[in-house]
XYZ file of N, CA and C in Angstrom:
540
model
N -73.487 9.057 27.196
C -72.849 9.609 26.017
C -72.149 10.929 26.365
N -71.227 11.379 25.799
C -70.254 12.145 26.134
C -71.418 13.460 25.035
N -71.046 14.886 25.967
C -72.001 15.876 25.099
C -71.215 17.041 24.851
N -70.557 17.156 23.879
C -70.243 17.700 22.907
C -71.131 18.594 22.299
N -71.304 19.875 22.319
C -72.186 20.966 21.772
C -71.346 22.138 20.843
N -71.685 22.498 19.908
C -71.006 23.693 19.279
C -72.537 24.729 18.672
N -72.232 25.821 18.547
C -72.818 27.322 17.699
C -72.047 27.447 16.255
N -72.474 27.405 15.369
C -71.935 27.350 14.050
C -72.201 28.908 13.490
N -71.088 29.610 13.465
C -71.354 30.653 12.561
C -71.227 30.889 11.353
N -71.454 32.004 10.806
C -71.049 32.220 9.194
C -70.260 33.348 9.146
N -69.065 33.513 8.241
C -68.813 35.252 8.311
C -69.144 35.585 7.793
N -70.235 34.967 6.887
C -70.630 36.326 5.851
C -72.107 36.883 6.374
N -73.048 36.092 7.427
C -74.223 36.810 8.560
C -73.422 37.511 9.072
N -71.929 37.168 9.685
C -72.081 38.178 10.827
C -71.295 39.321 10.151
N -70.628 38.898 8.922
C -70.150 40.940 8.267
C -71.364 41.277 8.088
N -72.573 40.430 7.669
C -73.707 41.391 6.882
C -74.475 41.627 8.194
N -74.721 41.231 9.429
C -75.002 41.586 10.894
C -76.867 41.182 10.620
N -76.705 39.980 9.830
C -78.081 39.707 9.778
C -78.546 39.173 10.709
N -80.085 38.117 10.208
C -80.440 37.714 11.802
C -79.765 36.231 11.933
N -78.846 35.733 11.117
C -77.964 34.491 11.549
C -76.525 34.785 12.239
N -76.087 36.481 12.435
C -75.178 36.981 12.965
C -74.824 36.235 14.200
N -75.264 36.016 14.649
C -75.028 35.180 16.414
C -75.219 33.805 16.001
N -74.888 33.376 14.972
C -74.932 32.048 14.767
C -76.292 31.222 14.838
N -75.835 29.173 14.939
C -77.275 28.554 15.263
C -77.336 28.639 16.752
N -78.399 27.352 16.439
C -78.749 27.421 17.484
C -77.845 25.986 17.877
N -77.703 25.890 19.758
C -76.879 25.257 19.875
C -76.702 23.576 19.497
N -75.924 23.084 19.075
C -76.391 21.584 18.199
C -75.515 20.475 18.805
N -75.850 19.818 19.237
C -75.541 18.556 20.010
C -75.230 17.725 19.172
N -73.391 17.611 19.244
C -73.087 16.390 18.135
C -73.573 14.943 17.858
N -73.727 14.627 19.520
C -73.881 13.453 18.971
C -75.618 13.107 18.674
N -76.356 13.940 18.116
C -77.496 14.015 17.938
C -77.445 14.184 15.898
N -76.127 13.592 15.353
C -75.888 13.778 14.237
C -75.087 12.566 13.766
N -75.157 11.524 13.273
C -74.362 11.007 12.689
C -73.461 11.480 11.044
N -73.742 12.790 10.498
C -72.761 12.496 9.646
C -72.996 14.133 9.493
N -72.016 15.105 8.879
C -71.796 16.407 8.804
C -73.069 16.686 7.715
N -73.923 15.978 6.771
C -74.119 16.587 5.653
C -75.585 16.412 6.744
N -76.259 16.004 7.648
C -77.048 16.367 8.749
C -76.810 17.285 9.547
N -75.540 18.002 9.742
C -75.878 19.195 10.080
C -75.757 20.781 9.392
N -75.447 20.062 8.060
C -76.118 20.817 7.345
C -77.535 21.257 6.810
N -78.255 20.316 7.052
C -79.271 19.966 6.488
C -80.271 21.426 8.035
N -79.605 20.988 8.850
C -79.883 21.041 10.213
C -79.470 22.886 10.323
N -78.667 23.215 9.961
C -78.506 24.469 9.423
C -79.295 25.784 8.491
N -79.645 24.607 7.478
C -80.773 25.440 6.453
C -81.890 25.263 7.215
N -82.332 24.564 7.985
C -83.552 24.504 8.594
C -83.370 25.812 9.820
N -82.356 26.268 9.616
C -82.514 27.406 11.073
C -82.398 28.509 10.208
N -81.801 28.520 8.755
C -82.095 29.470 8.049
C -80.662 30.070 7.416
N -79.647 29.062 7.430
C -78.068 29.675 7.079
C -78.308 29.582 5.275
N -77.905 30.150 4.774
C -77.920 30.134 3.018
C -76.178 29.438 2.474
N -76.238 27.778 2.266
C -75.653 27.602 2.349
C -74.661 27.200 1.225
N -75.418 27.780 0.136
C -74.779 27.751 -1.409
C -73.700 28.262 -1.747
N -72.820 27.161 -1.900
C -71.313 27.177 -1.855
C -70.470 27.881 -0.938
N -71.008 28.401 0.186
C -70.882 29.103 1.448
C -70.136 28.215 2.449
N -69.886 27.097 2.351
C -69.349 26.082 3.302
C -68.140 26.710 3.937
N -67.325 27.157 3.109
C -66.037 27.930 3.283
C -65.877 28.620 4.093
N -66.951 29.467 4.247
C -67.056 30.287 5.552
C -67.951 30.261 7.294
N -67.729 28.755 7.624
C -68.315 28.650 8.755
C -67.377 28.125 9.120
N -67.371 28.635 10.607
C -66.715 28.820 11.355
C -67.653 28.274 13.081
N -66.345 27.615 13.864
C -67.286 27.430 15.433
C -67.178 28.811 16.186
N -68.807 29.049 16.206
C -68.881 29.936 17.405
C -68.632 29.907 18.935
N -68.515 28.704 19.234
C -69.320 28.478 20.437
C -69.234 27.472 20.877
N -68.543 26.277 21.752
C -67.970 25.060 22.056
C -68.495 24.656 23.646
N -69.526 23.349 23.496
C -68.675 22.652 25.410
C -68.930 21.568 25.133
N -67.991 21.089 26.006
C -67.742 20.181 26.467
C -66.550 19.854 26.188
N -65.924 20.527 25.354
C -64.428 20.309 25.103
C -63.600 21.559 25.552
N -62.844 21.204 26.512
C -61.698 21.821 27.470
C -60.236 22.217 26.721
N -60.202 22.894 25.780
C -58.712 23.016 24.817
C -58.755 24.527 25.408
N -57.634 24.554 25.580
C -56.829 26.032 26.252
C -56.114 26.516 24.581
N -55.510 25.703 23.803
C -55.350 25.875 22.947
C -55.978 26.407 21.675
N -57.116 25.581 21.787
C -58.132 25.388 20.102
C -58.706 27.277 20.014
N -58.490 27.720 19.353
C -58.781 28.535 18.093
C -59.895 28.048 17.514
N -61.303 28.348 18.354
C -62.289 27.772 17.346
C -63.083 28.737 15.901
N -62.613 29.884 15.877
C -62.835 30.918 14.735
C -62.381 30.311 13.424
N -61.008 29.179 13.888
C -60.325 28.964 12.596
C -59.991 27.515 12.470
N -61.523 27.100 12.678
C -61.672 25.544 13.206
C -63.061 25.210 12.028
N -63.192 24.525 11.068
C -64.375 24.486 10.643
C -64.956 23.448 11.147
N -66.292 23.415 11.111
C -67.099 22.542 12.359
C -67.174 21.196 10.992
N -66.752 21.130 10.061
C -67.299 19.420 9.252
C -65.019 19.168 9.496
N -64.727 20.073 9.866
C -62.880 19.561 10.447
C -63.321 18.665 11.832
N -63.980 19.543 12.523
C -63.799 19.231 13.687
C -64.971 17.848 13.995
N -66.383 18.024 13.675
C -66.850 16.680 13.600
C -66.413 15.525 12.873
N -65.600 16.058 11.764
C -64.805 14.510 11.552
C -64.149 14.269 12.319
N -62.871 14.848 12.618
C -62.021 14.362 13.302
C -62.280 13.668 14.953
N -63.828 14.179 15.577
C -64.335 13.459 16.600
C -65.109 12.093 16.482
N -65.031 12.112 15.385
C -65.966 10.683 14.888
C -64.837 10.050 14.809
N -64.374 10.416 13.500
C -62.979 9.153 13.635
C -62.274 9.226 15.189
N -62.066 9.443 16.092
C -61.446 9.329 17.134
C -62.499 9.220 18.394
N -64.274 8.463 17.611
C -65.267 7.556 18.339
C -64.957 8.766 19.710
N -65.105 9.786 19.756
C -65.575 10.798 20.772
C -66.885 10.952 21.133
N -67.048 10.908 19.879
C -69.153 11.735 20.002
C -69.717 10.554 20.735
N -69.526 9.287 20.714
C -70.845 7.993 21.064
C -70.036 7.374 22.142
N -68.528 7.725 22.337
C -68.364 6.344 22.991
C -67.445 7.319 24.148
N -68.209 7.315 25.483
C -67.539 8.038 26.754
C -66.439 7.433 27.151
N -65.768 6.711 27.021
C -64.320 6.234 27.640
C -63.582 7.061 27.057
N -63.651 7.190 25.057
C -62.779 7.696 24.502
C -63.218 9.332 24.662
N -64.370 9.793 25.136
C -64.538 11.419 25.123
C -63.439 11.543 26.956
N -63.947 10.537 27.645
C -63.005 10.916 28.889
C -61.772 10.868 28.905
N -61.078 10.025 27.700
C -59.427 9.814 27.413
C -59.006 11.108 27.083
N -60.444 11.643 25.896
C -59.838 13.134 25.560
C -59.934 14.054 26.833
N -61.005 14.210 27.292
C -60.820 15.540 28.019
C -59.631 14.996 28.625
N -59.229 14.122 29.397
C -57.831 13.961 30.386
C -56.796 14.521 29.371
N -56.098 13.985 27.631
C -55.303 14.179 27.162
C -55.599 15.995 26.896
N -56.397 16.348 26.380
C -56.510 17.495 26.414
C -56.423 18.970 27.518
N -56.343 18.201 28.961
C -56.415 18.806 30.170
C -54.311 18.669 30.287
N -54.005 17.826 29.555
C -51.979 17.931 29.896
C -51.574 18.398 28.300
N -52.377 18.124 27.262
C -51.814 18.716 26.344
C -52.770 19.074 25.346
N -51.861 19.409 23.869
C -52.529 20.746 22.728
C -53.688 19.595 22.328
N -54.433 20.636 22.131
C -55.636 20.277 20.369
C -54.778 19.778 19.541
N -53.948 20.517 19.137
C -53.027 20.354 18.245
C -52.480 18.810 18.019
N -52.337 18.520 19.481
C -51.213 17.207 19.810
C -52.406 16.071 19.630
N -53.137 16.238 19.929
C -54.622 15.351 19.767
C -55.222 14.999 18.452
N -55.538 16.301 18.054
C -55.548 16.271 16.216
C -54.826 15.364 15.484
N -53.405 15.239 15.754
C -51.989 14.958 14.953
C -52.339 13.405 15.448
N -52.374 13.138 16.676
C -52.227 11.793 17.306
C -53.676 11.057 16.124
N -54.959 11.555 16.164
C -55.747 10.909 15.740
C -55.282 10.868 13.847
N -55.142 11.856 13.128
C -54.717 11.950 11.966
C -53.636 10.815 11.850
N -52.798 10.417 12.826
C -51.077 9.416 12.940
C -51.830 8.124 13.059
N -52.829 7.637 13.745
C -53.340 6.721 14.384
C -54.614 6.372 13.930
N -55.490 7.407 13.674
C -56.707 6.905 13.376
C -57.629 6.232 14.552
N -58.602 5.263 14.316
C -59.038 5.092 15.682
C -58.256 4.332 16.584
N -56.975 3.864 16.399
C -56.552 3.695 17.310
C -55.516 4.427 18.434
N -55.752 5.912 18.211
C -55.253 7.221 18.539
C -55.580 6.783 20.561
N -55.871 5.753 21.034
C -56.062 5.782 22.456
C -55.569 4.568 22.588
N -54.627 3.968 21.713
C -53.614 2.902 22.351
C -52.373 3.868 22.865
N -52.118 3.173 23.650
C -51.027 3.887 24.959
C -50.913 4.655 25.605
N -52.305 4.958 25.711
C -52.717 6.003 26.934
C -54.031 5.119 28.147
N -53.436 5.677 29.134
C -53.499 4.948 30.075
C -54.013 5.760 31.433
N -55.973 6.040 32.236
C -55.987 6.676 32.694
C -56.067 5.873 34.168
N -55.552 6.494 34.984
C -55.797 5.972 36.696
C -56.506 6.659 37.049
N -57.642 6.788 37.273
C -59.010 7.790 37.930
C -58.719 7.285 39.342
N -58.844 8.463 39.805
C -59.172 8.872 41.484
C -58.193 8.596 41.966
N -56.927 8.431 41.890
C -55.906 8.016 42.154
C -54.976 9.474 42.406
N -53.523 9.036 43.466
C -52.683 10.407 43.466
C -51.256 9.596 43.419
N -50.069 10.578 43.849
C -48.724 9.411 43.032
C -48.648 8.495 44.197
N -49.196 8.394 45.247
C -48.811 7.651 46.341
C -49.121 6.607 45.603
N -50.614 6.937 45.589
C -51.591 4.958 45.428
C -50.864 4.471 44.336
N -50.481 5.380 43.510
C -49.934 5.218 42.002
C -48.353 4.451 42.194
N -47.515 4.649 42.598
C -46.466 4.017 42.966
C -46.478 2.930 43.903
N -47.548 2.832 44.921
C -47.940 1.698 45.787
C -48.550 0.468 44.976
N -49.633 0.954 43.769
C -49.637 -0.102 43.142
C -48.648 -0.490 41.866
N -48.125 0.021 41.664
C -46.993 -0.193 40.442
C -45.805 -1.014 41.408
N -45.482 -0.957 42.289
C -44.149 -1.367 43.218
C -45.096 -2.884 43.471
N -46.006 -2.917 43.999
C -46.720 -4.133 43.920
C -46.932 -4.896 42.919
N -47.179 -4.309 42.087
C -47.261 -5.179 40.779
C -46.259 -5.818 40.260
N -45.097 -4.866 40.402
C -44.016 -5.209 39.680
C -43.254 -6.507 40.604
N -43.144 -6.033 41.868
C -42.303 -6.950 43.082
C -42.863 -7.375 44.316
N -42.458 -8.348 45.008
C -43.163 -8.998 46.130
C -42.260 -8.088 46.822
N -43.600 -7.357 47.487
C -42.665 -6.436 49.089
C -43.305 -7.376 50.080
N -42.277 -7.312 51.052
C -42.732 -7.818 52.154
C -43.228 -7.060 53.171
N -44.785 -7.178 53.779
C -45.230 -5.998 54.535
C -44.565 -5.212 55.399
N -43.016 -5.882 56.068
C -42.206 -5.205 56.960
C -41.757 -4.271 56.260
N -41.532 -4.526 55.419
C -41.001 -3.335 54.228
C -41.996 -2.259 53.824
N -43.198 -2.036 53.857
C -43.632 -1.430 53.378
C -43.999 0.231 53.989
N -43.109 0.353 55.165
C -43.197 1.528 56.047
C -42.089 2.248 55.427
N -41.043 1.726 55.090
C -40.025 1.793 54.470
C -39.732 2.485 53.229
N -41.182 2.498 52.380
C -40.815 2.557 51.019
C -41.319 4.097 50.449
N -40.956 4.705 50.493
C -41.636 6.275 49.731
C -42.302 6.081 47.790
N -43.576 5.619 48.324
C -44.240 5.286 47.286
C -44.268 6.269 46.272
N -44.666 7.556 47.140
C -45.271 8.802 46.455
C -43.510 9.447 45.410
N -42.612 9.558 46.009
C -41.535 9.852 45.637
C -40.610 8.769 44.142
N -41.236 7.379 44.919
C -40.832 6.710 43.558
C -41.903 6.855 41.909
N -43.057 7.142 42.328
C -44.632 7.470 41.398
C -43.875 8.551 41.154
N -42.934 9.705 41.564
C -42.647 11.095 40.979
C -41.548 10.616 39.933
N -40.770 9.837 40.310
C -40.221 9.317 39.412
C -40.928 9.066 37.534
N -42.019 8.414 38.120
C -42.392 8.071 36.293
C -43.260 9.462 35.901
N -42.914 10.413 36.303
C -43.502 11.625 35.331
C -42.494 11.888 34.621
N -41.245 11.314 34.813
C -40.254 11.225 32.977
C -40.530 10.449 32.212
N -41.434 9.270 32.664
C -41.963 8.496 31.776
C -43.262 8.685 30.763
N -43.580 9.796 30.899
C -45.158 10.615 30.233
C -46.273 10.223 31.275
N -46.003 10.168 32.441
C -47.204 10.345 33.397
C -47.212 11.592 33.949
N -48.696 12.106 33.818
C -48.820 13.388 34.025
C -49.977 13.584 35.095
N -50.090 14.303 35.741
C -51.402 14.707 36.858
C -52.479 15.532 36.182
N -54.048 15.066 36.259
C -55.108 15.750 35.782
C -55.850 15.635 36.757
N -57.139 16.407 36.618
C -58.136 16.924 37.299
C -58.526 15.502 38.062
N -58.402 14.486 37.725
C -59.637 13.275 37.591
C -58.385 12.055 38.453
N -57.137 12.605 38.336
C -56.392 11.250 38.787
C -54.642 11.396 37.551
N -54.502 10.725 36.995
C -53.430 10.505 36.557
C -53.642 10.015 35.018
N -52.622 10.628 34.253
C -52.717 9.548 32.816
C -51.317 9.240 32.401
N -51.006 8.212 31.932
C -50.205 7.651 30.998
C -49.791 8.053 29.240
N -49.050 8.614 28.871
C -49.554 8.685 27.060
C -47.961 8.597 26.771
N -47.320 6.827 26.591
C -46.478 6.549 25.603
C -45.994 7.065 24.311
């Protein structure tokens, strides 16, 4: 399972610098199926949460890699929905689609894609793990056409694979992705 952790603060502990000022304690999404459990999960650490919803805020994030995300101005029942509907929290293919899409582009662009799409926000993305543009153009030129092995000393794989980064192929940590 993909692990997803956040710190939930309040602004109104930490203007009043009480003892929920530093937020909870750290809460493992997918140890929650639905937001009104981690609320529940909240008053049990001691947040006062009467009609207070308004003002929590993420303290504190991993497992998610956004260079972008603004989590001060992120509310954590925004952000666990939007990982449920886009089957992040339970299902690791789609948490590894994200970190890759999120490692070439915004929160922002991710957000929008799942809000446009819904769960099917990971049709046309496409990851090649462990892969670099060589192998990447060696197997795409194969796929596509019968080379003949005399030919294949011949062929600048890596240079034609540079080619489809106008096509939305991009280089990540892990290998390569695709996103049509």
């Amino acid at each position: 399972m993909s692990k997803i952790s956040i710190v939930i603060g309040s602004w109104r502990s930490y203007n009043k610098c009480n003892e929920r000022a530093l937020g909870s304690e750290w809460l493992d999404l997918e140890d929650f199926e639905s937001y009104e459990e981690i609320e529940q999960e909240l008053t049990k650490q001691g947040f006062e949460l009467n009609g207070l919803d308004e003002e929590l805020f993420i303290q504190d994030i991993e497992g998610i890699d956004a260079k972008d995300m603004n989590c001060d101005y992120i509310h954590p029942k925004t952000l666990f929905e939007l990982l449920n509907e886009a089957d992040v929290i339970s299902n690791d293919y789609n948490y590894e689609i994200m970190s890759a899409f999120l490692e070439v582009r915004s929160f922002s662009d991710f957000e929008n894609r799942v809000k446009s799409c819904g769960s099917n926000w990971t049709d046309d993305i496409f990851l090649y793990k462990n892969t670099d543009w060589y192998d990447l153009g060696y197997n795409f030129m194969h796929e596509c056409y019968q080379i003949p092995d005399y030919l294949d000393n011949y062929i600048d794989y890596e240079r034609y694979a540079n080619d489809l980064k106008y096509d939305e192929f991009e280089e990540y940590s892990q290998g390569i992705i695709e996103i049509r």
